[in-house]
Coordinates of C-alpha atoms in Angstrom, one line a residue:
M21 CA 16.2 27.0 19.0
K22 CA 18.4 26.7 16.7
K23 CA 20.2 28.4 13.2
W24 CA 20.1 26.1 10.7
E25 CA 15.9 24.5 12.3
N26 CA 15.3 28.1 10.8
N27 CA 15.5 26.4 7.4
V28 CA 13.8 23.1 7.6
R29 CA 10.6 21.9 5.8
R30 CA 8.5 21.5 8.2
V31 CA 4.8 19.5 7.8
T32 CA 2.3 17.7 9.5
P33 CA 2.8 14.2 8.8
Y34 CA 0.6 12.0 7.8
V35 CA -0.9 9.0 9.6
P36 CA -1.5 5.7 9.1
G37 CA -3.6 3.2 10.2
E38 CA -1.9 1.4 13.4
Q39 CA 0.2 -2.0 12.3
P40 CA -0.5 -3.9 16.4
R41 CA 2.6 -6.2 16.9
Q42 CA 0.7 -9.0 18.2
K43 CA -0.4 -11.4 15.9
D44 CA -3.8 -12.9 17.6
V45 CA -5.7 -10.4 16.3
I46 CA -8.3 -8.7 13.8
K47 CA -6.9 -5.9 11.7
L48 CA -10.3 -3.8 10.4
N49 CA -8.2 -0.8 10.2
T50 CA -5.9 -0.4 7.6
N51 CA -8.1 -1.4 4.0
E52 CA -6.0 -4.6 3.2
N53 CA -7.2 -7.6 1.6
P54 CA -8.1 -10.6 4.2
Y55 CA -6.9 -12.4 0.8
P56 CA -3.8 -13.7 0.1
P57 CA -2.5 -12.7 -3.6
S58 CA -3.0 -14.9 -5.8
P59 CA -1.4 -18.6 -6.2
M60 CA 0.3 -17.1 -9.6
V61 CA 2.3 -15.3 -7.0
A62 CA 3.8 -17.3 -4.6
E63 CA 4.5 -19.5 -7.9
A64 CA 6.6 -16.9 -8.8
L65 CA 8.0 -16.1 -5.7
K66 CA 9.4 -19.7 -5.7
N67 CA 10.9 -19.2 -8.6
M68 CA 13.0 -16.0 -7.4
T69 CA 16.8 -16.0 -7.5
T70 CA 18.8 -13.9 -5.5
D71 CA 21.2 -13.4 -8.8
T72 CA 18.0 -10.6 -9.7
M73 CA 19.1 -8.8 -6.3
R74 CA 22.5 -7.9 -7.4
K75 CA 21.3 -6.0 -10.7
Y76 CA 19.7 -3.0 -11.4
P77 CA 15.6 -3.1 -12.2
S78 CA 14.4 -2.6 -15.3
V79 CA 13.7 1.4 -15.3
D80 CA 11.2 1.2 -17.9
A81 CA 9.2 -1.4 -15.5
Q82 CA 8.3 -3.8 -18.1
P83 CA 7.2 -6.2 -18.3
L84 CA 4.8 -4.7 -15.5
T85 CA 3.7 -2.0 -17.7
D86 CA 3.3 -4.1 -20.7
E87 CA 0.9 -6.2 -18.7
I88 CA -0.9 -4.1 -17.2
A89 CA -1.8 -2.4 -20.2
G90 CA -2.8 -5.4 -22.0
F91 CA -4.6 -5.9 -18.7
Y92 CA -7.0 -2.5 -19.7
G93 CA -6.7 -3.0 -23.3
L94 CA -4.1 0.0 -23.0
K95 CA -0.6 0.6 -24.8
P96 CA 1.9 0.5 -22.4
G97 CA 3.1 4.6 -23.2
Q98 CA 0.0 4.9 -21.7
V99 CA 1.1 3.2 -18.0
F100 CA 3.3 5.5 -15.2
V101 CA 4.0 2.8 -12.0
G102 CA 5.4 3.4 -9.0
V103 CA 5.6 2.2 -5.5
G104 CA 2.6 2.1 -3.9
S105 CA -0.2 4.7 -5.8
D106 CA 1.0 7.0 -2.7
D107 CA 4.1 7.5 -4.6
V108 CA 2.2 7.8 -8.3
L109 CA 0.2 10.1 -6.5
A110 CA 3.1 12.1 -5.4
M111 CA 5.0 12.9 -8.3
C112 CA 1.8 13.4 -9.9
F113 CA 1.4 16.6 -7.1
L114 CA 5.2 17.2 -8.2
T115 CA 4.7 17.5 -12.3
F116 CA 1.4 19.0 -12.4
F117 CA 0.4 21.5 -10.1
N118 CA 3.0 24.3 -10.3
S119 CA 0.3 26.8 -11.9
G120 CA 0.3 28.7 -8.1
K121 CA -3.3 28.3 -7.8
P122 CA -5.3 26.5 -5.0
I123 CA -5.6 22.7 -6.0
L124 CA -8.9 21.9 -5.0
F125 CA -9.6 17.9 -3.7
P126 CA -12.9 17.7 -1.0
D127 CA -12.5 18.3 3.0
I128 CA -13.3 14.5 4.1
T129 CA -11.1 12.9 1.5
Y130 CA -7.7 10.7 2.1
S131 CA -5.3 12.6 3.8
F132 CA -2.4 12.2 2.6
Y133 CA -3.0 14.8 -0.5
D134 CA -3.5 18.4 2.4
V135 CA 0.6 16.6 3.4
W136 CA 2.1 16.5 -0.2
A137 CA 1.1 19.6 -1.0
E138 CA 2.5 21.1 2.3
V139 CA 5.7 19.1 1.2
F140 CA 5.7 20.8 -2.0
R141 CA 4.1 24.4 -1.3
I142 CA 0.9 23.5 -3.3
P143 CA -1.9 25.9 -2.3
Y144 CA -5.1 24.1 -1.7
E145 CA -8.2 24.6 -0.6
C146 CA -11.3 22.1 0.1
Q147 CA -14.5 21.5 -1.6
K148 CA -16.7 20.1 1.6
L149 CA -18.8 17.6 0.9
D150 CA -23.1 17.8 1.3
E151 CA -25.1 16.1 4.7
N152 CA -24.6 13.1 3.0
F153 CA -20.4 13.3 2.3
E154 CA -21.1 12.8 -1.2
I155 CA -18.8 15.0 -3.6
C156 CA -20.7 18.4 -5.5
P157 CA -19.4 18.2 -8.8
E158 CA -20.5 22.3 -9.5
D159 CA -17.8 22.7 -6.4
Y160 CA -15.1 22.3 -8.9
Y161 CA -16.3 24.5 -11.1
Q162 CA -13.9 27.5 -10.3
E163 CA -10.5 28.8 -11.8
N164 CA -7.8 26.3 -9.5
G165 CA -3.9 24.8 -10.5
G166 CA -5.8 21.1 -10.7
V167 CA -8.2 18.6 -8.9
I168 CA -7.7 15.5 -7.1
F169 CA -10.4 12.6 -5.9
P170 CA -10.6 9.5 -4.7
N171 CA -14.0 7.8 -6.3
P172 CA -15.1 5.8 -4.7
N173 CA -13.4 8.4 -1.4
A174 CA -12.0 7.4 1.3
P175 CA -13.0 7.6 4.2
T176 CA -16.3 7.5 3.0
G177 CA -16.1 4.9 0.4
T178 CA -18.9 6.9 -0.9
L179 CA -18.9 6.9 -5.0
L180 CA -19.8 9.4 -7.7
P181 CA -21.0 8.2 -10.9
L182 CA -19.2 8.4 -13.9
E183 CA -21.6 10.7 -15.7
A184 CA -20.5 13.6 -12.7
V185 CA -17.1 12.8 -12.8
E186 CA -17.4 13.5 -16.4
D187 CA -19.1 16.6 -15.5
I188 CA -15.7 17.7 -13.3
I189 CA -13.0 16.9 -15.5
A190 CA -15.8 18.7 -18.6
H191 CA -15.5 21.6 -16.8
N192 CA -11.7 21.4 -15.5
Q193 CA -10.2 20.9 -19.3
D194 CA -7.0 23.6 -18.8
V195 CA -5.6 21.8 -15.4
V196 CA -4.8 17.9 -15.0
V197 CA -7.1 15.6 -13.3
I198 CA -6.7 13.1 -11.3
V199 CA -9.0 10.1 -10.7
D200 CA -7.7 8.4 -7.5
E201 CA -9.3 4.7 -8.0
A202 CA -8.1 2.5 -5.3
Y203 CA -11.5 0.9 -4.1
I204 CA -13.2 0.9 -7.8
D205 CA -12.5 -2.7 -8.1
F206 CA -15.2 -3.1 -5.3
G207 CA -18.9 -1.7 -7.0
G208 CA -17.8 1.2 -8.3
T209 CA -17.1 2.1 -12.8
T210 CA -13.8 3.6 -14.0
A211 CA -13.2 7.2 -15.5
L212 CA -10.9 4.8 -17.0
S213 CA -13.2 4.6 -20.7
L214 CA -13.1 9.0 -20.3
I215 CA -8.7 8.6 -21.3
E216 CA -9.5 9.1 -25.1
K217 CA -11.9 11.9 -25.6
Y218 CA -9.9 14.1 -21.7
D219 CA -6.0 14.1 -22.7
N220 CA -5.9 16.3 -18.8
L221 CA -7.4 13.0 -16.8
L222 CA -5.0 10.5 -14.7
V223 CA -6.8 7.5 -13.3
V224 CA -4.5 5.9 -10.4
Q225 CA -5.1 2.4 -9.2
T226 CA -3.4 0.1 -6.8
F227 CA -2.1 -3.5 -6.1
S228 CA -2.6 -2.8 -2.4
K229 CA -6.8 -3.7 -2.3
S230 CA -8.2 -5.5 -4.4
R231 CA -4.7 -7.9 -5.9
S232 CA -4.1 -7.9 -1.8
M233 CA -0.3 -6.6 -2.3
A234 CA -0.1 -3.5 -0.1
G235 CA 3.4 -4.8 0.9
M236 CA 4.3 -5.0 -2.1
R237 CA 4.0 -1.4 -2.9
I238 CA 2.4 -1.3 -6.6
G239 CA 0.2 1.4 -7.8
Y240 CA 0.3 2.6 -11.2
A241 CA -1.5 6.1 -13.3
M242 CA -2.4 5.8 -16.5
G243 CA -3.4 8.2 -19.4
N244 CA -2.6 9.7 -22.4
E245 CA 1.1 9.5 -23.7
T246 CA 2.4 13.5 -22.9
L247 CA 1.3 12.8 -19.3
I248 CA 3.3 9.3 -18.8
R249 CA 6.1 10.9 -20.5
Y250 CA 6.1 14.2 -18.2
L251 CA 5.8 11.8 -15.5
N252 CA 8.6 9.6 -16.5
D253 CA 11.2 13.1 -17.4
V254 CA 10.5 13.8 -13.5
K255 CA 10.9 10.4 -11.9
Y256 CA 13.9 10.0 -13.7
S257 CA 15.2 12.8 -12.1
F258 CA 14.3 11.8 -9.1
N259 CA 14.9 8.1 -9.1
S260 CA 15.4 6.2 -12.2
Y261 CA 14.9 2.6 -9.8
T262 CA 11.6 3.2 -8.2
M263 CA 10.4 -0.1 -8.5
N264 CA 12.3 -3.0 -7.6
E265 CA 12.7 -7.0 -9.5
A266 CA 10.6 -8.4 -6.9
A267 CA 7.9 -5.9 -7.2
L268 CA 8.0 -6.0 -11.1
T269 CA 7.9 -9.6 -11.3
L270 CA 5.3 -10.1 -8.1
G271 CA 3.3 -7.7 -9.6
T272 CA 3.2 -8.8 -13.6
A273 CA 2.2 -12.3 -12.2
A274 CA -0.8 -10.9 -10.2
I275 CA -1.9 -9.2 -12.9
R276 CA -2.2 -12.1 -15.7
D277 CA -4.7 -14.0 -12.9
R278 CA -7.9 -12.1 -13.9
A279 CA -9.7 -15.0 -12.4
Y280 CA -8.5 -15.6 -8.7
F281 CA -8.9 -11.4 -9.3
E282 CA -12.4 -11.7 -10.2
E283 CA -13.2 -14.2 -7.9
T284 CA -12.1 -12.8 -4.5
S285 CA -13.0 -9.0 -5.1
A286 CA -16.5 -10.4 -6.0
K287 CA -16.1 -12.6 -2.1
I288 CA -14.7 -9.1 -0.6
I289 CA -18.7 -7.1 -2.1
A290 CA -20.8 -10.1 -0.7
T291 CA -19.2 -10.0 2.8
R292 CA -19.4 -6.1 2.5
E293 CA -23.0 -6.5 1.4
R294 CA -23.3 -8.6 4.6
T295 CA -21.8 -6.7 7.1
K296 CA -24.1 -3.9 6.0
E297 CA -27.4 -6.3 7.5
E298 CA -25.5 -6.8 10.4
L299 CA -24.3 -3.9 11.4
R300 CA -27.3 -1.9 10.8
Q301 CA -29.3 -4.7 12.9
L302 CA -26.7 -3.5 15.2
G303 CA -28.1 0.7 15.0
F304 CA -25.2 1.6 12.6
S305 CA -25.9 4.0 10.0
F306 CA -23.7 4.4 6.9
G307 CA -23.9 5.4 3.4
D308 CA -23.2 2.9 0.3
S309 CA -20.0 2.0 0.1
K310 CA -18.8 0.9 -3.4
A311 CA -14.8 0.3 -0.8
N312 CA -14.3 -2.5 0.9
F313 CA -15.5 -1.1 3.6
L314 CA -17.6 1.4 5.7
F315 CA -17.8 4.2 7.3
A316 CA -20.0 4.1 10.0
T317 CA -21.7 5.5 12.8
H318 CA -24.0 4.6 16.3
R319 CA -27.3 6.3 17.3
T320 CA -26.1 6.2 20.7
C321 CA -23.0 5.0 21.8
P322 CA -19.9 7.2 20.5
A323 CA -17.8 6.2 18.0
K324 CA -14.2 6.8 20.3
E325 CA -16.0 5.2 22.7
I326 CA -16.2 1.8 20.5
F327 CA -13.2 2.1 18.6
E328 CA -11.6 1.8 22.3
A329 CA -13.2 -1.5 22.9
L330 CA -12.8 -3.0 20.5
K331 CA -9.1 -2.3 20.5
Q332 CA -9.1 -3.7 24.4
A333 CA -10.4 -7.0 22.5
G334 CA -7.8 -7.5 19.5
I335 CA -10.3 -5.9 16.4
Y336 CA -8.5 -3.2 15.1
V337 CA -11.2 -0.1 13.7
R338 CA -10.1 3.5 12.4
Y339 CA -11.3 6.7 14.7
W340 CA -10.1 9.3 13.7
N341 CA -11.0 13.2 15.9
K342 CA -11.7 15.4 13.2
P343 CA -14.2 17.3 12.5
R344 CA -17.8 16.3 11.0
I345 CA -16.4 12.6 11.1
S346 CA -15.0 12.5 15.0
N347 CA -18.9 9.8 15.2
Y348 CA -17.1 7.4 13.1
L349 CA -15.3 4.6 12.7
R350 CA -14.2 3.0 9.2
I351 CA -14.6 -0.9 9.4
T352 CA -12.4 -2.4 6.5
I353 CA -14.3 -6.1 4.9
G354 CA -12.0 -8.8 6.4
T355 CA -13.6 -12.6 6.3
D356 CA -16.7 -13.2 7.3
E357 CA -15.0 -15.3 10.0
E358 CA -13.4 -12.1 11.6
M359 CA -16.3 -9.8 10.2
D360 CA -18.8 -12.3 12.7
R361 CA -16.4 -11.8 15.8
L362 CA -16.9 -8.9 15.0
F363 CA -20.8 -8.9 15.2
A364 CA -20.4 -10.9 18.1
F365 CA -18.5 -8.4 20.0
L366 CA -20.6 -5.5 19.7
R367 CA -23.9 -7.7 20.3
E368 CA -22.5 -8.5 23.9
Y369 CA -20.9 -4.9 24.2
L370 CA -24.1 -2.4 22.5
K371 CA -26.3 -4.4 25.3

């Protein structure tokens, strides 16, 4: 080992879902929306000129922050945007989790949380989900340096009722609580109604799932204006121009098309419920997912075996060889046609 390597910050990196290079595959492994973005996005893209690339983008991310605020009935000063919710969440970790006490999050959850904690040298403790893969609010009553959890949870898809979310916040009013709502539009109730009641609450959402813009990288946090100001102070000390002009313009167009957003979200919910019935008949079991994916296990066939067989057939799902979940697959909800091909393969394979 070279001497300078002693000073390298080493972490175990987050491992994203596989991005296959071939075109003729069914990609159900990264929770992308199977439908294109709003037609308004396509129109805005046509109207963009190369001159916009010559200039720096808006530092305060307007008009995107204004449009997000208007959509949710907030003030612009209550919205913070970043390069996907990953960037927003990382900025939240850096800004708010500095007490030296361990932050709390579930043991089975979004696997970026422990990565950020390690990168920023934040102590953390994982609270075990119960036997149904559900969060136990009382596990978060202890002293801590902050709390974060997804709702619905990932990769399980289970939804914590709003009253249980508030219970966690109410027991942690001396630290910042972050509710990561990447999948909330597929059947949950957002915690946004609580941000006026609790000044320590941040709600984080994304354009990657319900708004079909994972490739554009747009995420946002919503909370009281003091929290957002602290986030912006750190952002401006780190990189003032985090959002490029194309993302600001196209994101603004997407948020304006409420009808399309509601239509495509409803399609995914309907396909998800049909998928539940089909997979039950094939011998799978799973929780009552309220996300755009199912977290499923088969009664006789090992998950890793199914995962590998599907991949050979050009159907990609997500598999983790980790404690408690090594016999589960996370299956993103695609179009009806894509899901029908999945069912057809499984019917033959599971014979």
